[in-house]
C-alpha positions as a printed Julia matrix, in Angstrom:
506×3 Matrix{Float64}:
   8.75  22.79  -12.56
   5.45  21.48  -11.51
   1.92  22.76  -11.47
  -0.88  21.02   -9.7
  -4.56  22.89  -10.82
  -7.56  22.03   -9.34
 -10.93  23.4   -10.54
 -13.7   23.55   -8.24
 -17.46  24.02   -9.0
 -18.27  24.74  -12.35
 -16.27  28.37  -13.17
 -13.1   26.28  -11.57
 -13.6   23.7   -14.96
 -13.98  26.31  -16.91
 -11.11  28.05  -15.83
  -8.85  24.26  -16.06
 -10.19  24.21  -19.94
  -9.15  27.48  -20.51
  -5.62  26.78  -18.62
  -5.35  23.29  -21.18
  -5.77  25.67  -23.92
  -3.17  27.77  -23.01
  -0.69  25.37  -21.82
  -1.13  23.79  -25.13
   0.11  26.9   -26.94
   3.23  26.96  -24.67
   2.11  29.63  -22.05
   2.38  27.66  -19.0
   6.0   27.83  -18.28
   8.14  28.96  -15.68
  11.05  31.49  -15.53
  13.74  30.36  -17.7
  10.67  29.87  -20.34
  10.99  26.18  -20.11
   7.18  24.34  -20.22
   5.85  23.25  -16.72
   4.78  19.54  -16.2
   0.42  20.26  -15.38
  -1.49  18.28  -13.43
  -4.79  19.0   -13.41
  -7.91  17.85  -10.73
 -11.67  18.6   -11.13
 -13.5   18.71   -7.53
 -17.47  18.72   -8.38
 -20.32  17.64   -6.42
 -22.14  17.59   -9.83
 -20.79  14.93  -11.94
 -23.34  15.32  -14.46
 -22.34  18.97  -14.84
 -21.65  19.73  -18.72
 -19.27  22.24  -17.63
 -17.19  19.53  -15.97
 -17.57  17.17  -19.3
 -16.47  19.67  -21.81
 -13.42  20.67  -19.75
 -12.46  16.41  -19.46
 -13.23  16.09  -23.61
 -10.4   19.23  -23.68
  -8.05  17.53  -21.31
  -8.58  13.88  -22.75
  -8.45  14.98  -26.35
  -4.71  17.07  -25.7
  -3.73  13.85  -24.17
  -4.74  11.45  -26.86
  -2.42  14.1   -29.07
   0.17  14.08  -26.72
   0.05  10.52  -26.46
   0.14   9.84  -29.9
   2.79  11.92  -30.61
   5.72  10.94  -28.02
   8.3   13.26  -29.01
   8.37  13.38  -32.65
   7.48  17.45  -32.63
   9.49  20.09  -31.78
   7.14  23.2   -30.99
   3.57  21.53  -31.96
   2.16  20.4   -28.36
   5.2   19.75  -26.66
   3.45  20.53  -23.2
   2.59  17.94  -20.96
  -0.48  17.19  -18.95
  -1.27  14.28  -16.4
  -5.09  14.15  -15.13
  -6.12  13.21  -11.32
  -9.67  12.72  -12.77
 -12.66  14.48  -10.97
 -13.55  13.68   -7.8
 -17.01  14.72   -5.95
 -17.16  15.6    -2.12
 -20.2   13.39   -2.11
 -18.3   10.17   -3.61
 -20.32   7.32   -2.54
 -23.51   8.87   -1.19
 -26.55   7.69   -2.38
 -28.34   9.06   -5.29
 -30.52  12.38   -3.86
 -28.68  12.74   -0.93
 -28.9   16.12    0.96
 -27.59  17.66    3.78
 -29.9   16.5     6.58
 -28.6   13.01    5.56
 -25.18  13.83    5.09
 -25.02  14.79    8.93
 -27.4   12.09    9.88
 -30.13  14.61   11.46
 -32.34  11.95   12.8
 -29.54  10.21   14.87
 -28.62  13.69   16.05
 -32.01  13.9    17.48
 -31.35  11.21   19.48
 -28.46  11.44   20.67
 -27.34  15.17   20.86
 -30.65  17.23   20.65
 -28.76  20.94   21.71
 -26.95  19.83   18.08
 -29.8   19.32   15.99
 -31.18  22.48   17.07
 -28.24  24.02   16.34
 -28.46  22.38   12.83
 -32.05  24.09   12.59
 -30.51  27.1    13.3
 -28.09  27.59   11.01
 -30.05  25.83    7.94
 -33.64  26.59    6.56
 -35.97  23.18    5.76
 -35.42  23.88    2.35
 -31.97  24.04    2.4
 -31.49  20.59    4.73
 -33.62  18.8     1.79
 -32.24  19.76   -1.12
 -30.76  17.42   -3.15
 -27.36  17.64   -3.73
 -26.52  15.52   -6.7
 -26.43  19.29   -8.95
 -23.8   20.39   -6.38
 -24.33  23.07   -3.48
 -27.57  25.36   -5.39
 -25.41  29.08   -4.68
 -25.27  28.44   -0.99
 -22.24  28.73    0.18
 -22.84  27.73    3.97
 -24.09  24.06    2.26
 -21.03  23.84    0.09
 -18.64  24.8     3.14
 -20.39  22.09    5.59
 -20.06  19.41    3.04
 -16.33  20.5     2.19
 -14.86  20.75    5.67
 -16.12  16.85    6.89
 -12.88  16.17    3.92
  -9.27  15.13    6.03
  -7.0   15.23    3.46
  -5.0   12.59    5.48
  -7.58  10.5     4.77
  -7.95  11.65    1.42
  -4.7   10.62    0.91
  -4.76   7.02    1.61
  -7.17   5.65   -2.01
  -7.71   7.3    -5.29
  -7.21  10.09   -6.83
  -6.52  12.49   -4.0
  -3.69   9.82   -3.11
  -2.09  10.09   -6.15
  -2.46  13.6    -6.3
  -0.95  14.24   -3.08
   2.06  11.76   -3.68
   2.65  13.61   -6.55
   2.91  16.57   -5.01
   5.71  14.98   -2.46
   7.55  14.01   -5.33
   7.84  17.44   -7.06
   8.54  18.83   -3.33
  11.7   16.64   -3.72
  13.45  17.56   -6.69
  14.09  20.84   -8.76
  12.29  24.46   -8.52
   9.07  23.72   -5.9
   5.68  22.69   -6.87
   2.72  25.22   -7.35
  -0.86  24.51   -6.38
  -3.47  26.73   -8.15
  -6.65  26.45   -7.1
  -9.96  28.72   -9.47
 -13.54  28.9    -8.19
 -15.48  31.51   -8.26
 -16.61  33.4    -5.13
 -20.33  34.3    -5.54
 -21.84  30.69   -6.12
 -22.03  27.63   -4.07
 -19.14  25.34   -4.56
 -16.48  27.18   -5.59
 -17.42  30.28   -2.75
 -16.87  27.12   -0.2
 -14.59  24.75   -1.52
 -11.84  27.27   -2.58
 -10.81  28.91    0.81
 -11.77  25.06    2.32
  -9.54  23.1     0.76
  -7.05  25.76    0.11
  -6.48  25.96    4.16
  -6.37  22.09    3.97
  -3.61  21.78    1.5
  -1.77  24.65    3.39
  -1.97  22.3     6.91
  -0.9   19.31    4.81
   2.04  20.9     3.33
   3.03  22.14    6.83
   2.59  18.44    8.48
   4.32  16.76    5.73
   7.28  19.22    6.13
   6.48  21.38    2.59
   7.3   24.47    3.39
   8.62  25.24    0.08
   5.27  24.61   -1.97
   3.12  27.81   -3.0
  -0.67  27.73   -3.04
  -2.37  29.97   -5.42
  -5.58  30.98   -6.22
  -7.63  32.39   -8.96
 -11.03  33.73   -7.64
 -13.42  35.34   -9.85
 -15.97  37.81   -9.08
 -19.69  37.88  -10.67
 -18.77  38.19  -14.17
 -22.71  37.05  -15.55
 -26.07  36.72  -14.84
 -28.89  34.38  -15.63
 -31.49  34.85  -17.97
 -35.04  33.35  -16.72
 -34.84  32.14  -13.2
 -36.42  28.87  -11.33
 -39.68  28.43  -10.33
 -41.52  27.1    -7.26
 -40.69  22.7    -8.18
 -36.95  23.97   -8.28
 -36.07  24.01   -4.94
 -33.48  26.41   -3.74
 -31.18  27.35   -6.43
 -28.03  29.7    -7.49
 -29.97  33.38   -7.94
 -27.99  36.44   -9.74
 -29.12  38.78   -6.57
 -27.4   36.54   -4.05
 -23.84  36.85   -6.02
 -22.72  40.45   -4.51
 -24.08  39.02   -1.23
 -21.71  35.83   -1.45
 -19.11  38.07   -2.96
 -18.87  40.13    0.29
 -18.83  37.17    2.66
 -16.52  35.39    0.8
 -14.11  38.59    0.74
 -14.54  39.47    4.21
 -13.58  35.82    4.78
 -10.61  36.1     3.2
  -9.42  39.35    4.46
  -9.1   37.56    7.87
  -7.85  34.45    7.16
  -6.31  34.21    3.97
  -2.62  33.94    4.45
  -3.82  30.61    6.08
  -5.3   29.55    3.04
  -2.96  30.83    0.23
   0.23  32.43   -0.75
  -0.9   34.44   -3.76
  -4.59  35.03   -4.99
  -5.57  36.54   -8.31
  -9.15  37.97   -7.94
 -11.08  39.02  -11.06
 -14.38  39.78  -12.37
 -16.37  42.17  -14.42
 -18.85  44.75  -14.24
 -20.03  44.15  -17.64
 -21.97  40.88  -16.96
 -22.53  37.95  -19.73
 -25.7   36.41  -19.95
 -26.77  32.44  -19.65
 -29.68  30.85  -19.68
 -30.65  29.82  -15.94
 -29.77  26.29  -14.62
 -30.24  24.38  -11.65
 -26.79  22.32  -12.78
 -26.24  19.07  -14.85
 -26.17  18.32  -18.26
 -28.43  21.51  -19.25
 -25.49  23.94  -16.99
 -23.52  24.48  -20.62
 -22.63  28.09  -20.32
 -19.71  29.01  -23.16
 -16.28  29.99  -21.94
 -15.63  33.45  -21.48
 -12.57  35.52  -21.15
 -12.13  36.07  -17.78
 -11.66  32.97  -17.53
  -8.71  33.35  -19.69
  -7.76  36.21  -17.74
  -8.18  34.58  -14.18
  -5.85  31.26  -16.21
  -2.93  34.04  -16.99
  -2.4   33.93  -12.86
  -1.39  30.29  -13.04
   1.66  31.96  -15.75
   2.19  34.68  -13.52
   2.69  32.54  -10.29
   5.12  30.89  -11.91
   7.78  33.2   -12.48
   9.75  33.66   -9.32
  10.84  37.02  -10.07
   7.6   38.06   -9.47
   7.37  39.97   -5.83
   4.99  37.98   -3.49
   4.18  41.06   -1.86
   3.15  43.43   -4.55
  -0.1   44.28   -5.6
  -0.74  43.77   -9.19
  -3.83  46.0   -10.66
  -5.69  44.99  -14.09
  -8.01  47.14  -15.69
  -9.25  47.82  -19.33
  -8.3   50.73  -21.73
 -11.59  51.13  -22.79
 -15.23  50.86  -20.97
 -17.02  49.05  -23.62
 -14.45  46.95  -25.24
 -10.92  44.34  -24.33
  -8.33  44.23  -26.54
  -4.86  42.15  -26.98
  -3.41  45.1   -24.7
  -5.39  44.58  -21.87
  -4.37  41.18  -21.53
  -1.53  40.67  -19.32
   2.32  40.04  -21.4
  -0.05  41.03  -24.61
   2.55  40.15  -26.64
   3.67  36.64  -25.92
   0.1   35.8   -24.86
  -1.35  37.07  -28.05
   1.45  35.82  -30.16
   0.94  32.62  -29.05
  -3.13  32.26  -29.18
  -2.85  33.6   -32.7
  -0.32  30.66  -33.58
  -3.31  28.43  -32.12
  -5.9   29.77  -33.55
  -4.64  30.37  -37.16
  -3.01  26.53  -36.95
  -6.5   25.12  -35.96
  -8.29  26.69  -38.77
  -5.18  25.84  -41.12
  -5.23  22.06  -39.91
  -8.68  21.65  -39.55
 -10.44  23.63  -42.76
  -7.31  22.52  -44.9
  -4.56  20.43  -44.18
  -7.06  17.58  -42.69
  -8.48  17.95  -46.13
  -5.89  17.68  -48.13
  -4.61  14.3   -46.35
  -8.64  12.87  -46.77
  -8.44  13.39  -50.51
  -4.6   12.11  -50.68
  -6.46   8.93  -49.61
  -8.36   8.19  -53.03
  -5.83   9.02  -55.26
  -1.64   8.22  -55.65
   0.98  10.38  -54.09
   2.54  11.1   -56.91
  -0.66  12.21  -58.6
  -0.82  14.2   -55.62
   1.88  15.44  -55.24
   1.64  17.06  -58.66
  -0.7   19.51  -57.0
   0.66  19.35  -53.5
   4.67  19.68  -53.99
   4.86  19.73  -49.8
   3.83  16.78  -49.75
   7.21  14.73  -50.89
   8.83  16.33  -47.45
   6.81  14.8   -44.71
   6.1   11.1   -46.52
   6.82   8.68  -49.15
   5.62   8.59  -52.73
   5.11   5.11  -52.69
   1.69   3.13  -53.4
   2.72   0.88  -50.14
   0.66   2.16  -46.84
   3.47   0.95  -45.25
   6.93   1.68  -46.88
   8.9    4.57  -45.31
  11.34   6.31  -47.51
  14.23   8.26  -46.39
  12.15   8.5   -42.65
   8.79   9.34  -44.74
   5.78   7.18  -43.77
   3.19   6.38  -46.33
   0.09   9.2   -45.9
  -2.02   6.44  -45.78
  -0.14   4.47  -43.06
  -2.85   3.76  -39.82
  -0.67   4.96  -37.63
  -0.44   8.22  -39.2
  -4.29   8.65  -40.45
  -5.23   8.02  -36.22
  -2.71  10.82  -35.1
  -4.52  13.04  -37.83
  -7.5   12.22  -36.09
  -5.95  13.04  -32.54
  -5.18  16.41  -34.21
  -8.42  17.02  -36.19
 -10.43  16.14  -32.1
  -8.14  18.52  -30.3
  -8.41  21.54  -33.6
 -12.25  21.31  -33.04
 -11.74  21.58  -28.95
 -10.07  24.14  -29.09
 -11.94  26.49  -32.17
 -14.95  25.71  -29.86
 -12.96  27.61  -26.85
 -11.92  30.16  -29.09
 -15.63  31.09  -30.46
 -17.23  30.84  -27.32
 -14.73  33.3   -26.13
 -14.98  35.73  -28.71
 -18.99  35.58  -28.85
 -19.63  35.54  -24.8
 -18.99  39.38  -24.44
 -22.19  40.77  -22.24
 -24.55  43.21  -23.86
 -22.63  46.34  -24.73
 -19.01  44.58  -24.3
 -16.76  43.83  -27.17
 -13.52  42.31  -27.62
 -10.86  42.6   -29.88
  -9.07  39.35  -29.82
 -10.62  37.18  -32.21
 -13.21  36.67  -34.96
 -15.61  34.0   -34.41
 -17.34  33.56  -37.57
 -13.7   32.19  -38.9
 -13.1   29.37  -36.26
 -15.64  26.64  -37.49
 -16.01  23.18  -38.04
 -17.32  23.66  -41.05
 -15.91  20.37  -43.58
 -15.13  23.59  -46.59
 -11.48  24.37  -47.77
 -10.69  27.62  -46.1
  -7.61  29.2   -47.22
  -7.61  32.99  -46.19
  -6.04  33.5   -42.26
  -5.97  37.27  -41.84
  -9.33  37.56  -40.24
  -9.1   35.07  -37.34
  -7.34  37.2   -35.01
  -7.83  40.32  -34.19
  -5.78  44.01  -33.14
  -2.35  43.84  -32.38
  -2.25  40.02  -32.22
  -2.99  40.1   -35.86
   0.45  38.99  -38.05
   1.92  42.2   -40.0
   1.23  40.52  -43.47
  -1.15  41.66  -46.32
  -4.3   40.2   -46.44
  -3.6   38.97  -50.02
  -0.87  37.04  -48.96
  -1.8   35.67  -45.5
  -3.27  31.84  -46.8
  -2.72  28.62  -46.16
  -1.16  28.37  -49.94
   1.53  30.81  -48.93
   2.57  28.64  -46.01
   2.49  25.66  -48.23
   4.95  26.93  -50.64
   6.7   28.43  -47.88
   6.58  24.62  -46.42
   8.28  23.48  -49.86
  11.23  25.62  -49.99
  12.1   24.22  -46.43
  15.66  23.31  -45.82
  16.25  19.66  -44.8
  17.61  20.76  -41.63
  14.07  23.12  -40.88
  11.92  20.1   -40.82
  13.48  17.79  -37.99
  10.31  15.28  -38.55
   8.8   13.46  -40.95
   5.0   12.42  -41.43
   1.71  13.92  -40.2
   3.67  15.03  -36.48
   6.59  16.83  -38.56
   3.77  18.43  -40.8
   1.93  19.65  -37.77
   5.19  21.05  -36.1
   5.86  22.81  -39.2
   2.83  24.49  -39.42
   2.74  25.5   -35.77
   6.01  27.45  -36.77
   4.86  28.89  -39.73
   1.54  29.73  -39.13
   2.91  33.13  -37.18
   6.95  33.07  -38.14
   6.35  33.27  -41.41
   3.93  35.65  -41.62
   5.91  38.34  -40.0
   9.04  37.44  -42.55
């Protein structure tokens, strides 16, 4: 089965980084359980947004591990991902263009005055100058003219929408039919217009190229934060907290009428219990942390893709208690929070440990090594030679496997990044009880102890005395030779993706 994301406006690339994450751990997948083939596509206006960087280091850093693993792991990242890129409804305008140039208002003067009035009408001054470079300022009217002078016909015919599109026809063609999932939220600029826009674009392309089979989804969150500070009078116009419930209602009421033509499912989600960032105009200083509705809004992409599902039901999600989430407000709590546990506790693991362990293996012989690290003899040779395999075991200091350490090491950072901005970006007042923080950091020192990463019910039934990376690496040593299907730094990383939670709970 196929899923085709796209992330629009800056919540829609948060919402793709937190669907990466989660695809990553084996959640994407559809109803016999079997891992979806993602496709992912960033739509952004601002392509110097930081929110649409961070989500492209998470994507390109799961495909450098992807890539240089092939298939020599069994559980450890055995999802796969192909990337359309980002593309901006404003590709190949000129720097600082805004929307009095992008319809051409002086040769509407001209030639059709009753339509440049009309343009007056419907847009303030301010709002026909503004530069659009930092995408559509929280004005949804701006974002929705810009987004509906797209024809996804001609779309189609040169870059990445071409691709995308083919690819699309392709899945149409063979096995259980494509999803397309679009997120954005509904209170800001780009998302608010782009979402419904090109959602009732893709649903008239499907029905001209004969699709009828393919689902769109969508994932639309509600306000969910508010800015600290605010701009001043050199800003311009600009995305402002008291507009969101305004944009909210439009965007709802919009939708109420029209949006079977648009989608076939939508997830909607927010929270009264708002987060805070720092205020932004857009660009490289827009670097608000993830936060877990995102997660939440992501969980609809896993939801859409069981069939069984009924299309006409209404599915409610609420939390247990005012203040606080917890594992059991998260939808399927237990294979969701089984399975970000196994990520989070193999991250730290790999990262604050393992990574380590292989660096200092580097300075001195494996069999000096190996006096103090039995595990090692089952994943690679004892020999001096960086490049003698033994029995399938590659030398620990071949190249090939010190670079898909590294691959490992970029993604384990990525993703304890996701994990802490998650756990920290709460709202004043709001806690969560998923995951602790403080424990998933870069930091370069050995940590050993794993029962305080996760949190509630997610947390492995082990005592806290025996839940370290030690235990796993005896546990990794008594491994019969049938357990451990691969050899080097991939079959070490698929074994600790299976131990890190099974044998915790042995």
């Amino acid at each position: 089965m196929n899923v085709f994301a796209i992330g629009i406006g800056g919540t829609g690339a948060k919402c793709v980084e937190s669907l990466v994450h989660l695809h990553a751990a084996g959640l994407i997948t559809d109803t016999s359980g079997k891992a979806v083939r993602l496709g992912t596509f960033l739509v952004e206006p601002d392509q110097q947004s930081t929110l649409l960087a961070r989500t492209e280091i998470a994507i390109d850093r799961y495909s450098k591990l992807r890539e240089q693993l092939g298939n020599a792991t069994e559980s450890f990242a055995a999802s796969e991902i192909d990337h359309y890129g980002s593309w901006s409804p404003l590709a190949g305008a000129t720097p600082g263009i805004n929307l009095e140039q992008v319809f051409a208002k002086a040769v509407l003067r001209n030639k059709a005055s009753g339509l440049a009035a009309l343009f007056d009408c419907l847009y303030l001054p301010e709002e026909q100058k503004a530069e659009l470079d930092v995408g559509f300022r929280g004005r949804p009217p701006i974002g929705s003219a810009v987004m509906s002078r797209i024809t996804l016909d001609k779309a189609a015919e040169a870059g990445s929408w071409k691709k995308f599109l083919g690819d699309i026809q392709t899945a149409a063609g063979s096995g259980d039919p494509p999803v397309i999932h679009l997120f954005g939220s509904v209170f800001g600029g780009t998302g608010a217009s782009g979402v419904p826009t090109l959602g009732g674009m893709l649903k008239t392309w499907l029905q001209q190229q004969g699709l009828s089979r393919v689902r769109v989804h969508a994932s639309l969150l509600l306000p969910y934060f508010d800015f600290d500070g605010q701009g001043d009078e050199g800003t311009g116009i600009h995305a402002e907290a008291r507009n969101f419930q305004l944009n909210t209602d439009a965007a709802l009421q919009y939708l109420a009428n029209n949006g079977k033509d648009c989608f076939d499912q939508v997830y909607l989600i927010g929270s009264d219990i708002k987060a805070r960032y720092e205020f932004s105009i857009g660009g490289r200083s827009q670097d608000n942390d993830a936060h877990v509705i995102e997660l939440l809004a992501t969980l609809g992409v896993r939801h859409g893709c069981d069939s069984t599902n009924g299309r006409d039901y209404a599915y409610v999600l609420s939390r247990t208690e005012e203040n606080k989430i917890t594992w059991e407000d998260v939808p399927s709590n237990e294979v969701v929070g089984l399975a970000l546990a196994r990520a989070a506790r193999f991250a730290v693991a790999w990262k604050r440990n393992y990574s380590l362990e292989i660096d200092a293996a580097q300075n001195i012989s494996p069999r000096e090594f190996a006096s103090g690290a039995p595990w090692i003899r089952r994943y690679f040779s004892l020999s001096e030679e960086s490049r003698t395999i033994t029995e399938g075991r590659p030398s620990i200091r071949g190249q090939d496997q010190l670079a898909l350490k590294k691959a490992i090491d970029g993604y384990a950072q990525t993703l304890m990044q996701w994990m802490r901005q998650l756990s920290g970006n709460t709202g004043i007042g709001f806690s969560q009880e998923l995951l602790s923080g403080e424990q998933l950091t870069n930091d370069v020192t050995y940590a050993n102890q794993l029962h305080n990463i996760v949190r509630g019910s997610a947390r492995p039934t082990v005592d806290q005395h025996d839940d370290t990376v030690d235990r796993i690496k005896v546990q990794m040593d008594e491994l019969s030779e049938s357990d451990i299907r691969f050899r080097g730094v991939a079959g070490l990383a698929d074994s600790l993706w299976k131990l890190c939670i099974a044998s915790t709970n042995s």
